[in-house]
Tab-separated table of C-alpha atoms and ligand atoms in Angstrom:
chain	number	residue	atom	x	y	z
A	7	MET	CA	327.810	18.715	60.692
A	8	LEU	CA	330.906	17.687	58.531
A	9	ASN	CA	331.875	19.349	55.569
A	10	ILE	CA	331.750	17.196	52.429
A	11	VAL	CA	334.601	17.027	50.182
A	12	THR	CA	333.685	17.594	46.654
A	13	LEU	CA	335.000	16.955	43.043
A	14	GLY	CA	338.425	18.300	42.288
A	15	ASP	CA	339.718	17.334	45.941
A	16	GLU	CA	342.355	14.826	45.347
A	17	ARG	CA	341.239	13.113	48.348
A	18	LEU	CA	338.383	11.510	46.263
A	19	LYS	CA	340.862	9.960	44.094
A	20	LYS	CA	342.810	7.957	46.795
A	21	HIS	CA	342.365	4.383	48.434
A	22	SER	CA	341.351	4.465	51.772
A	23	ILE	CA	342.962	2.556	54.346
A	24	VAL	CA	341.283	-0.547	56.713
A	25	VAL	CA	340.175	0.571	59.824
A	26	PRO	CA	342.521	-0.835	62.267
A	27	GLU	CA	340.107	-0.862	65.529
A	28	PHE	CA	336.591	-0.492	66.587
A	29	ASP	CA	336.435	2.461	69.075
A	30	GLY	CA	334.313	5.286	70.512
A	31	GLU	CA	336.351	7.488	67.690
A	32	ILE	CA	334.729	5.374	64.795
A	33	GLU	CA	331.062	5.454	66.770
A	34	SER	CA	331.036	9.179	66.840
A	35	LEU	CA	332.394	9.596	63.199
A	36	ALA	CA	329.615	7.299	62.412
A	37	GLU	CA	327.077	9.329	64.360
A	38	GLN	CA	328.366	12.762	62.581
A	39	MET	CA	328.024	11.227	59.199
A	40	PHE	CA	324.517	10.180	59.379
A	41	GLU	CA	323.767	13.692	60.683
A	42	THR	CA	325.416	15.210	57.830
A	43	MET	CA	324.057	12.544	55.512
A	44	HIS	CA	320.460	13.387	56.538
A	45	VAL	CA	320.978	17.136	56.535
A	46	ASN	CA	322.060	16.922	52.507
A	47	LYS	CA	319.358	14.458	51.870
A	48	GLY	CA	321.710	11.639	51.328
A	49	ILE	CA	321.356	8.015	51.008
A	50	GLY	CA	324.757	7.016	51.329
A	51	LEU	CA	328.165	8.422	52.173
A	52	ALA	CA	331.829	7.326	52.543
A	53	ALA	CA	334.263	8.318	55.078
A	54	VAL	CA	336.272	9.776	52.399
A	55	GLN	CA	333.862	12.471	51.687
A	56	VAL	CA	333.930	14.018	54.797
A	57	GLY	CA	337.887	13.594	54.684
A	58	LYS	CA	338.613	10.792	56.486
A	59	LEU	CA	340.279	8.116	54.427
A	60	ILE	CA	339.355	4.932	56.092
A	61	ARG	CA	337.124	2.157	54.781
A	62	MET	CA	333.859	2.748	56.351
A	63	PHE	CA	330.479	4.075	54.860
A	64	ILE	CA	327.072	4.324	55.989
A	65	THR	CA	323.511	3.950	54.129
A	66	ASP	CA	320.036	4.826	54.947
A	67	ILE	CA	317.435	4.110	52.228
A	68	PRO	CA	313.894	3.918	52.363
A	69	LYS	CA	312.316	0.678	53.423
A	70	ASP	CA	315.950	-0.498	54.926
A	71	GLY	CA	317.206	1.858	57.411
A	72	PRO	CA	320.484	3.104	58.449
A	73	ARG	CA	323.384	0.909	58.275
A	74	VAL	CA	327.171	0.901	58.877
A	75	PHE	CA	329.507	-0.723	56.813
A	76	ILE	CA	333.422	-1.028	57.872
A	77	ASN	CA	336.213	-2.823	55.837
A	78	PRO	CA	333.256	-4.005	53.449
A	79	GLU	CA	333.765	-6.334	50.748
A	80	VAL	CA	331.671	-7.442	47.759
A	81	VAL	CA	332.187	-10.974	48.067
A	82	GLU	CA	329.797	-12.158	45.432
A	83	THR	CA	327.989	-10.512	41.832
A	84	SER	CA	325.127	-11.217	39.945
A	85	PHE	CA	325.679	-11.616	36.350
A	86	GLY	CA	322.449	-9.664	35.933
A	87	GLN	CA	323.089	-5.931	35.271
A	88	ALA	CA	320.795	-3.046	36.087
A	89	THR	CA	320.837	0.789	35.180
A	90	TYR	CA	319.898	3.315	37.932
A	91	GLU	CA	320.294	6.918	37.790
A	92	GLU	CA	323.063	7.943	40.766
A	93	GLY	CA	324.158	11.041	42.080
A	94	CYS	CA	326.692	11.764	44.990
A	95	LEU	CA	326.786	14.313	47.604
A	96	SER	CA	330.538	14.979	46.310
A	97	ILE	CA	329.119	16.030	42.787
A	98	PRO	CA	325.932	18.413	43.733
A	99	GLU	CA	323.577	18.258	40.974
A	100	VAL	CA	325.086	16.147	38.579
A	101	ASN	CA	323.176	12.893	38.017
A	102	ALA	CA	323.712	10.155	34.891
A	103	ASP	CA	322.520	6.416	34.479
A	104	VAL	CA	325.215	3.693	35.866
A	105	VAL	CA	325.269	0.242	34.987
A	106	ARG	CA	326.262	-2.505	37.632
A	107	PRO	CA	325.516	-5.827	38.994
A	108	GLN	CA	321.894	-5.934	40.148
A	109	GLN	CA	322.691	-8.201	43.178
A	110	VAL	CA	325.990	-8.544	45.544
A	111	ARG	CA	326.488	-9.887	48.762
A	112	ILE	CA	328.947	-7.871	50.849
A	113	GLN	CA	330.694	-8.782	53.901
A	114	ALA	CA	331.691	-5.761	56.734
A	115	TRP	CA	331.975	-5.309	60.363
A	116	ASN	CA	329.472	-3.151	62.310
A	117	LEU	CA	330.640	-0.829	64.992
A	118	LYS	CA	330.865	-3.451	67.710
A	119	GLY	CA	333.375	-5.106	65.558
A	120	ARG	CA	331.079	-8.294	64.466
A	121	PRO	CA	331.046	-9.220	61.184
A	122	PHE	CA	327.868	-9.764	58.995
A	123	SER	CA	326.757	-9.945	55.469
A	124	VAL	CA	323.940	-8.663	53.276
A	125	ASP	CA	322.598	-9.920	50.072
A	126	ALA	CA	321.785	-6.526	48.467
A	127	ASP	CA	319.309	-5.860	45.746
A	128	ASP	CA	317.703	-3.127	44.066
A	129	MET	CA	318.548	0.171	45.781
A	130	LEU	CA	320.646	-1.226	48.555
A	131	ALA	CA	323.097	-2.774	46.011
A	132	ARG	CA	323.178	-0.013	43.944
A	133	VAL	CA	324.408	2.185	46.916
A	134	VAL	CA	326.657	-0.129	48.660
A	135	GLN	CA	328.495	-0.470	45.012
A	136	HIS	CA	328.442	3.495	44.834
A	137	GLU	CA	329.947	3.606	48.672
A	138	LEU	CA	332.383	0.756	47.779
A	139	ASP	CA	333.961	2.507	44.776
A	140	HIS	CA	334.384	5.545	47.125
A	141	LEU	CA	337.057	3.719	49.411
A	142	ASN	CA	338.619	3.095	46.164
A	143	GLY	CA	338.965	6.395	45.182
A	144	VAL	CA	336.537	5.723	42.286
A	145	LEU	CA	333.187	7.969	41.305
A	146	PHE	CA	330.172	7.030	39.671
A	147	ILE	CA	331.095	9.397	36.849
A	148	ASP	CA	334.821	7.366	36.481
A	149	ARG	CA	332.132	4.377	35.427
A	150	LEU	CA	330.694	6.473	32.297
A	151	ASP	CA	331.504	6.898	28.786
A	152	PRO	CA	334.766	9.328	29.094
A	153	LYS	CA	332.897	11.688	26.593
A	154	LYS	CA	329.917	12.037	28.686
A	155	ARG	CA	331.877	11.870	31.998
A	156	GLU	CA	333.978	15.192	30.295
A	157	ARG	CA	330.485	16.752	29.486
A	158	LEU	CA	329.255	16.194	32.961
A	159	VAL	CA	332.716	17.513	34.552
A	160	LYS	CA	332.575	20.763	32.311
A	161	ARG	CA	328.768	21.418	33.323
A	162	TYR	CA	329.669	20.857	36.991
A	163	GLU	CA	332.657	23.340	36.826
A	164	LYS	CA	330.317	25.979	35.303
A	165	VAL	CA	327.872	25.760	37.851
A	166	HIS	CA	330.022	25.844	40.951
A	167	THR	CA	332.981	27.630	40.224
A	168	GLY	CA	331.343	30.232	37.915
B	18	NI	NI1	329.315	9.296	46.176
């Protein structure tokens, strides 16, 4: 089990770097990330959230199953937008509605170093965009109205730092 980096840690604001090679180290990191995510009942987890600033995230949502995205990029975005309530393992107990494109096409590499692309809709599109934000140092609360963001951060600090 890996430790999850939480709000206030500067690493969450950093850009992650491109994964240069696909080796056993990446594979075992992915394995540990899945374990950590499942124990914490998450559906998506970016490497930065376990303290590794590399461009990789995992997802496991119902009716889709486990996926690993390495060096991912969104290559197409729908005009249509959707509102979903988001949460994040790095900001426990905070949820808020976030507006994002409803569908995205994402290109990435898998653990074997093979490129693939996915047309993501609904929950997968949502999770993929949320996780990709992590790789660029952006949290879902950063996409909210600044006043709302501030309120949520204050509430979070109250709960988690006493
Ligand atoms: Ni998150």
